[in-house]
Amino acid sequence: MSETRSEAREYAPPVIKAEELDPKFKYKISKMPGAEKIMACFQCGTCTADCPIARFSEFYRPRRIARMVQLGLKDRLLSDKALWLCSACFTCVDHCPQDVEIAGIVRVLRNMAVAEKNVLPLVYKELATNLMKSGFVYEIPETRLQKRVEQGLPPLPKPNVSQVVKIFEVTGSARLLEKVQTVAKVESR
Amino acid sequence: MSNPKYLLFPGCVIPYRLSSYEISARKVLAKLGVEIVEMPEYNCCGYPMDVINHDLMLTLAARNLCIAEKVGLPIMALCNGCFCSLNETNKILKEDKKLREKINGYLKEVGMEFKGTTEVKHLVYVLSEDVGFEKIKNSVIRPLAGVRVAQHSGCHVLRPRKYVGRDDPENPTTLKELVRLTGAECLDYMDESACCGNPIIGVNEDVPFQMAKEKLEHVRAVGAQALITVCPFCHIMFDLNQPRIERAFNEKFNLPVLHYPQLLGLAMGFSPDELALNELRVKPTELLNLIKF
Ligand code: SF4
Ligand code: SF4
Ligand code: SF4
C-alpha cells in the first residue's frame, strides 16, 4: 500500500483567515457526549496512522479533523464531505494516547452538519425513511417474511411503527430529515 | 446451573437478506441448550441513525432495552452493529444520570422508561461465557479435521474497548477459540482486526472495496479454505460483494465465507441444508468435500 501513500497528493495548507476561526467552537464540541477530550489532542498522528479509511483515501485524515476543531474551523469542517468517510471502526478511539475518541467527534460533527448545514448522504435519508415506515431500516418484503416461516424460522415480531415515528418526532429528527439536502456519493480521492 | 435464556435481537439486515445466519444460529443454540425468546415489537437498533442525530440513536436503542427490561431477560445480538449500539447505550445510560434523564424524557412519550436492569451480549460472548468452551467441545460429533479457516471478528464485537471490554481488540482470541473447538484449524493472518469497510459503502464504494480486497488477499495468503464471520455486514462485504470485488480488481478469490454457527453446526452433525449453506454467494463446495458426512 506504500504506493497509495507515495502517490498521495501533497496537501497544500490553505490560507486560514482569522475571521474564519470560531474560538468558542472547541468548547462547544467538548460539551458533547463522546467529544469531551478534544482539547487533549497533541497531534501525535496515531489516529491517522492507524485509520483504515486514511489508508485508502487521499484526504480523509482524523488528526486533521482534530486540529481543525481545535482551531475553530467550523464552516470548513461542517461542509467537508470527508466527514462522511469515517467507518466508525473505533480503532482511533482504542489507540489514541490521549483518549480523544475521534470517532465520537466525527459523529458530533456529522450531527451538526445535518442540523446546521442541512446535508446528509442519500443512503442515510433512505434508511431513515424506511425506518419511519416499517420500524426497520430496510423494508422487508412480504415474500421474505413468508420465506422465513417456510424455512422454519418464527414469524418476525411486528414492530410498533407509531412509537418509532414518535421517537423521530420528539428527538427533532423528523424535522431535520425534512429539510436536508442529500448528497449521493462522496469521493475518496 | 439453569440454561441461559435470551431475547433474540435479529436486527434489520438479517431478516432482510441473511436468514442463513439466523437459521444456523438458532440451530446451534438450541442444541447447546440456550433458550431463545422472541423479542416483541423490537425496532432497528438505532446504529445507522447515529450519523443523523445521536439522541435518536440512543432513544431507538433504549426503547429496545426497555422492552428487554419489561420481559426481564437479557438481549442477544447476532449483528456487531446491533451489539454496538445496544450495549453502548445500555452502558452509557446506566452511568450518565443526566443523559439518562434526557433520553427518558423522550421515552416517556412512548410510555417507556429506561431503568438499567438488562444486559446485552453478542452471540460470540453468549457462546464463550454462558455456554462455555467445554460444552461446545462436547457437542462436536464430527470434528472438522483437515479444515483450515481464518476468522474476522469485526470491529464492533471488540471495539471500543471501553464499552465492550471483553476480548483484546489488538489480538482477539474468542472467535479463534470457538473455531478451534470445531476441530478446524484457525490460521493467523495479517491485520486481523482491520475493518471490512461496509459501514460507508452507501457513501463511497472505492475505499471499502480496497479494504475488503486487502483482507481477502491476506486470508488467501495463509491458505485458508474459508473465512468465518459473526456479523451480517462483514459477511455481506466478503461474501455477497466478493464477485464485485473480483471484477473491480480483476482477481479471483473464490473464498467461501461462513457464519460461525454454520461452521459449528457442521461439526455438530447438522447437514449443509439445515444450516442454509446453499444461500451463500460463494459456494463452499470444496470445503464440504473435505468433511466426511
Ligand atoms: S491519536 Fe489522539 S492525540 Fe494523537 S493526533 Fe489523534 S486524536 Fe490527537
Ligand atoms: S473510527 Fe473513523 S477515524 Fe477512527 S480509525 Fe475508524 S474510520 Fe478512522
Ligand atoms: S468489520 Fe465492518 S461490518 Fe464488521 S463490525 Fe467492523 S465495520 Fe461493522
mmCIF file of C-alpha atoms in Angstrom, chain A residues 10-187:
data_model
loop_
_atom_site.group_PDB
_atom_site.id
_atom_site.type_symbol
_atom_site.label_atom_id
_atom_site.label_comp_id
_atom_site.label_asym_id
_atom_site.label_seq_id
_atom_site.Cartn_x
_atom_site.Cartn_y
_atom_site.Cartn_z
ATOM 1 C CA GLU A 10 0.679 16.850 -1.496
ATOM 2 C CA TYR A 11 -1.662 18.610 0.826
ATOM 3 C CA ALA A 12 -1.333 22.331 0.272
ATOM 4 C CA PRO A 13 -2.245 24.051 3.503
ATOM 5 C CA PRO A 14 -4.961 26.576 2.804
ATOM 6 C CA VAL A 15 -4.553 30.108 3.940
ATOM 7 C CA ILE A 16 -6.657 30.497 7.046
ATOM 8 C CA LYS A 17 -8.121 33.886 7.708
ATOM 9 C CA ALA A 18 -8.561 34.957 11.292
ATOM 10 C CA GLU A 19 -12.241 35.717 10.798
ATOM 11 C CA GLU A 20 -12.816 32.101 9.779
ATOM 12 C CA LEU A 21 -11.879 30.901 13.219
ATOM 13 C CA ASP A 22 -14.513 30.362 15.840
ATOM 14 C CA PRO A 23 -12.565 30.337 19.109
ATOM 15 C CA LYS A 24 -15.565 29.038 21.035
ATOM 16 C CA PHE A 25 -16.085 26.055 18.733
ATOM 17 C CA LYS A 26 -13.818 23.684 20.646
ATOM 18 C CA TYR A 27 -15.593 24.437 23.897
ATOM 19 C CA LYS A 28 -18.937 23.778 22.301
ATOM 20 C CA ILE A 29 -17.713 20.467 20.873
ATOM 21 C CA SER A 30 -16.166 19.416 24.165
ATOM 22 C CA LYS A 31 -19.559 19.616 25.865
ATOM 23 C CA MET A 32 -20.998 16.941 23.582
ATOM 24 C CA PRO A 33 -21.093 13.329 24.797
ATOM 25 C CA GLY A 34 -18.193 11.424 23.258
ATOM 26 C CA ALA A 35 -16.222 14.529 22.248
ATOM 27 C CA GLU A 36 -15.210 15.768 25.706
ATOM 28 C CA LYS A 37 -11.463 15.212 25.241
ATOM 29 C CA ILE A 38 -10.884 17.209 22.054
ATOM 30 C CA MET A 39 -8.625 19.710 23.811
ATOM 31 C CA ALA A 40 -6.262 16.927 24.882
ATOM 32 C CA CYS A 41 -5.212 16.100 21.308
ATOM 33 C CA PHE A 42 -1.491 16.812 20.942
ATOM 34 C CA GLN A 43 -1.334 15.943 17.243
ATOM 35 C CA CYS A 44 0.721 12.779 17.572
ATOM 36 C CA GLY A 45 -0.904 11.328 14.451
ATOM 37 C CA THR A 46 -1.595 7.855 15.823
ATOM 38 C CA CYS A 47 -5.226 8.077 14.693
ATOM 39 C CA THR A 48 -4.325 8.872 11.104
ATOM 40 C CA ALA A 49 -1.588 6.239 11.020
ATOM 41 C CA ASP A 50 -3.992 3.521 12.185
ATOM 42 C CA CYS A 51 -7.180 4.663 10.441
ATOM 43 C CA PRO A 52 -8.253 2.153 7.776
ATOM 44 C CA ILE A 53 -10.014 4.858 5.778
ATOM 45 C CA ALA A 54 -6.983 7.176 5.764
ATOM 46 C CA ARG A 55 -5.054 4.203 4.435
ATOM 47 C CA PHE A 56 -7.060 4.217 1.221
ATOM 48 C CA SER A 57 -8.347 7.771 0.976
ATOM 49 C CA GLU A 58 -6.097 10.542 -0.163
ATOM 50 C CA PHE A 59 -7.573 13.167 2.094
ATOM 51 C CA TYR A 60 -9.507 11.626 4.985
ATOM 52 C CA ARG A 61 -7.247 12.380 7.963
ATOM 53 C CA PRO A 62 -8.599 12.112 11.527
ATOM 54 C CA ARG A 63 -5.715 14.080 13.043
ATOM 55 C CA ARG A 64 -6.508 16.939 10.732
ATOM 56 C CA ILE A 65 -10.124 16.870 11.862
ATOM 57 C CA ALA A 66 -8.972 17.144 15.488
ATOM 58 C CA ARG A 67 -6.749 20.108 14.670
ATOM 59 C CA MET A 68 -9.447 21.869 12.694
ATOM 60 C CA VAL A 69 -11.820 21.545 15.652
ATOM 61 C CA GLN A 70 -9.186 22.983 17.980
ATOM 62 C CA LEU A 71 -8.607 25.888 15.608
ATOM 63 C CA GLY A 72 -12.319 26.521 15.297
ATOM 64 C CA LEU A 73 -12.602 25.997 11.534
ATOM 65 C CA LYS A 74 -16.242 25.238 11.925
ATOM 66 C CA ASP A 75 -17.592 26.053 8.482
ATOM 67 C CA ARG A 76 -14.856 24.227 6.638
ATOM 68 C CA LEU A 77 -15.351 21.174 8.817
ATOM 69 C CA LEU A 78 -19.105 21.030 8.523
ATOM 70 C CA SER A 79 -19.108 21.385 4.760
ATOM 71 C CA ASP A 80 -16.215 18.973 4.254
ATOM 72 C CA LYS A 81 -17.619 15.838 2.642
ATOM 73 C CA ALA A 82 -14.722 13.806 4.050
ATOM 74 C CA LEU A 83 -16.693 13.820 7.292
ATOM 75 C CA TRP A 84 -18.872 11.075 5.826
ATOM 76 C CA LEU A 85 -15.995 8.692 5.143
ATOM 77 C CA CYS A 86 -15.342 7.542 8.729
ATOM 78 C CA SER A 87 -16.476 3.926 9.135
ATOM 79 C CA ALA A 88 -16.781 4.226 12.923
ATOM 80 C CA CYS A 89 -14.467 1.263 13.410
ATOM 81 C CA PHE A 90 -13.200 2.796 16.698
ATOM 82 C CA THR A 91 -9.565 1.947 16.028
ATOM 83 C CA CYS A 92 -8.615 5.572 16.682
ATOM 84 C CA VAL A 93 -10.596 5.525 19.933
ATOM 85 C CA ASP A 94 -8.726 2.484 21.201
ATOM 86 C CA HIS A 95 -5.318 3.746 20.055
ATOM 87 C CA CYS A 96 -5.309 7.445 20.987
ATOM 88 C CA PRO A 97 -2.807 8.031 23.818
ATOM 89 C CA GLN A 98 -4.917 10.986 24.979
ATOM 90 C CA ASP A 99 -8.330 9.244 24.935
ATOM 91 C CA VAL A 100 -9.601 11.725 22.378
ATOM 92 C CA GLU A 101 -12.225 9.489 20.698
ATOM 93 C CA ILE A 102 -12.076 10.873 17.171
ATOM 94 C CA ALA A 103 -14.987 8.663 16.131
ATOM 95 C CA GLY A 104 -17.174 10.432 18.692
ATOM 96 C CA ILE A 105 -16.007 13.830 17.471
ATOM 97 C CA VAL A 106 -16.759 12.889 13.877
ATOM 98 C CA ARG A 107 -20.225 11.809 14.938
ATOM 99 C CA VAL A 108 -20.795 15.139 16.710
ATOM 100 C CA LEU A 109 -19.637 16.996 13.589
ATOM 101 C CA ARG A 110 -21.925 14.930 11.365
ATOM 102 C CA ASN A 111 -24.898 15.645 13.628
ATOM 103 C CA MET A 112 -24.012 19.345 13.415
ATOM 104 C CA ALA A 113 -23.659 19.228 9.636
ATOM 105 C CA VAL A 114 -27.146 17.730 9.425
ATOM 106 C CA ALA A 115 -28.670 20.257 11.821
ATOM 107 C CA GLU A 116 -26.833 23.394 10.698
ATOM 108 C CA LYS A 117 -25.840 22.801 7.067
ATOM 109 C CA ASN A 118 -28.753 20.538 6.169
ATOM 110 C CA VAL A 119 -26.551 17.994 4.429
ATOM 111 C CA LEU A 120 -26.859 14.226 4.572
ATOM 112 C CA PRO A 121 -25.688 11.415 2.298
ATOM 113 C CA LEU A 122 -28.683 9.991 0.476
ATOM 114 C CA VAL A 123 -28.273 6.488 1.865
ATOM 115 C CA TYR A 124 -28.997 7.645 5.426
ATOM 116 C CA LYS A 125 -32.089 9.513 4.359
ATOM 117 C CA GLU A 126 -33.335 6.349 2.674
ATOM 118 C CA LEU A 127 -32.595 4.219 5.732
ATOM 119 C CA ALA A 128 -34.351 6.756 7.973
ATOM 120 C CA THR A 129 -37.372 6.842 5.668
ATOM 121 C CA ASN A 130 -37.641 3.055 5.729
ATOM 122 C CA LEU A 131 -37.286 3.073 9.484
ATOM 123 C CA MET A 132 -40.133 5.530 9.925
ATOM 124 C CA LYS A 133 -42.282 3.461 7.588
ATOM 125 C CA SER A 134 -41.551 -0.019 8.859
ATOM 126 C CA GLY A 135 -39.579 0.026 12.117
ATOM 127 C CA PHE A 136 -36.560 -1.401 10.280
ATOM 128 C CA VAL A 137 -34.008 0.399 8.113
ATOM 129 C CA TYR A 138 -34.802 -1.953 5.239
ATOM 130 C CA GLU A 139 -38.321 -2.553 4.101
ATOM 131 C CA ILE A 140 -38.592 -6.308 4.312
ATOM 132 C CA PRO A 141 -40.879 -7.545 1.533
ATOM 133 C CA GLU A 142 -43.849 -9.753 2.388
ATOM 134 C CA THR A 143 -42.324 -12.618 0.352
ATOM 135 C CA ARG A 144 -39.245 -12.524 2.587
ATOM 136 C CA LEU A 145 -41.371 -12.684 5.717
ATOM 137 C CA GLN A 146 -43.182 -15.704 4.305
ATOM 138 C CA LYS A 147 -39.959 -17.396 3.259
ATOM 139 C CA ARG A 148 -38.679 -17.093 6.838
ATOM 140 C CA VAL A 149 -41.564 -19.142 8.088
ATOM 141 C CA GLU A 150 -41.182 -21.683 5.275
ATOM 142 C CA GLN A 151 -37.540 -22.042 6.299
ATOM 143 C CA GLY A 152 -38.608 -22.895 9.824
ATOM 144 C CA LEU A 153 -37.958 -19.523 11.438
ATOM 145 C CA PRO A 154 -40.574 -17.972 13.726
ATOM 146 C CA PRO A 155 -42.539 -15.076 12.216
ATOM 147 C CA LEU A 156 -40.704 -11.781 12.570
ATOM 148 C CA PRO A 157 -42.187 -9.830 15.514
ATOM 149 C CA LYS A 158 -44.313 -6.940 14.298
ATOM 150 C CA PRO A 159 -42.657 -3.618 15.106
ATOM 151 C CA ASN A 160 -44.523 -0.755 16.730
ATOM 152 C CA VAL A 161 -44.182 1.778 13.929
ATOM 153 C CA SER A 162 -46.144 4.562 15.595
ATOM 154 C CA GLN A 163 -43.763 4.543 18.557
ATOM 155 C CA VAL A 164 -40.769 4.694 16.208
ATOM 156 C CA VAL A 165 -42.288 7.674 14.387
ATOM 157 C CA LYS A 166 -42.961 9.321 17.735
ATOM 158 C CA ILE A 167 -39.276 8.958 18.636
ATOM 159 C CA PHE A 168 -38.292 10.623 15.364
ATOM 160 C CA GLU A 169 -40.630 13.475 16.221
ATOM 161 C CA VAL A 170 -39.753 14.099 19.852
ATOM 162 C CA THR A 171 -35.993 13.975 19.204
ATOM 163 C CA GLY A 172 -36.423 16.566 16.450
ATOM 164 C CA SER A 173 -35.113 14.105 13.862
ATOM 165 C CA ALA A 174 -38.214 14.098 11.681
ATOM 166 C CA ARG A 175 -37.880 17.856 11.251
ATOM 167 C CA LEU A 176 -34.166 17.567 10.460
ATOM 168 C CA LEU A 177 -34.861 14.982 7.784
ATOM 169 C CA GLU A 178 -37.468 17.092 6.099
ATOM 170 C CA LYS A 179 -35.063 19.903 5.337
ATOM 171 C CA VAL A 180 -31.849 18.045 4.490
ATOM 172 C CA GLN A 181 -30.308 18.231 1.036
ATOM 173 C CA THR A 182 -28.904 14.845 0.137
ATOM 174 C CA VAL A 183 -25.562 14.125 -1.473
ATOM 175 C CA ALA A 184 -25.405 10.916 -3.489
ATOM 176 C CA LYS A 185 -21.787 9.839 -3.134
ATOM 177 C CA VAL A 186 -18.597 11.109 -1.532
ATOM 178 C CA GLU A 187 -15.289 10.856 -3.351
#
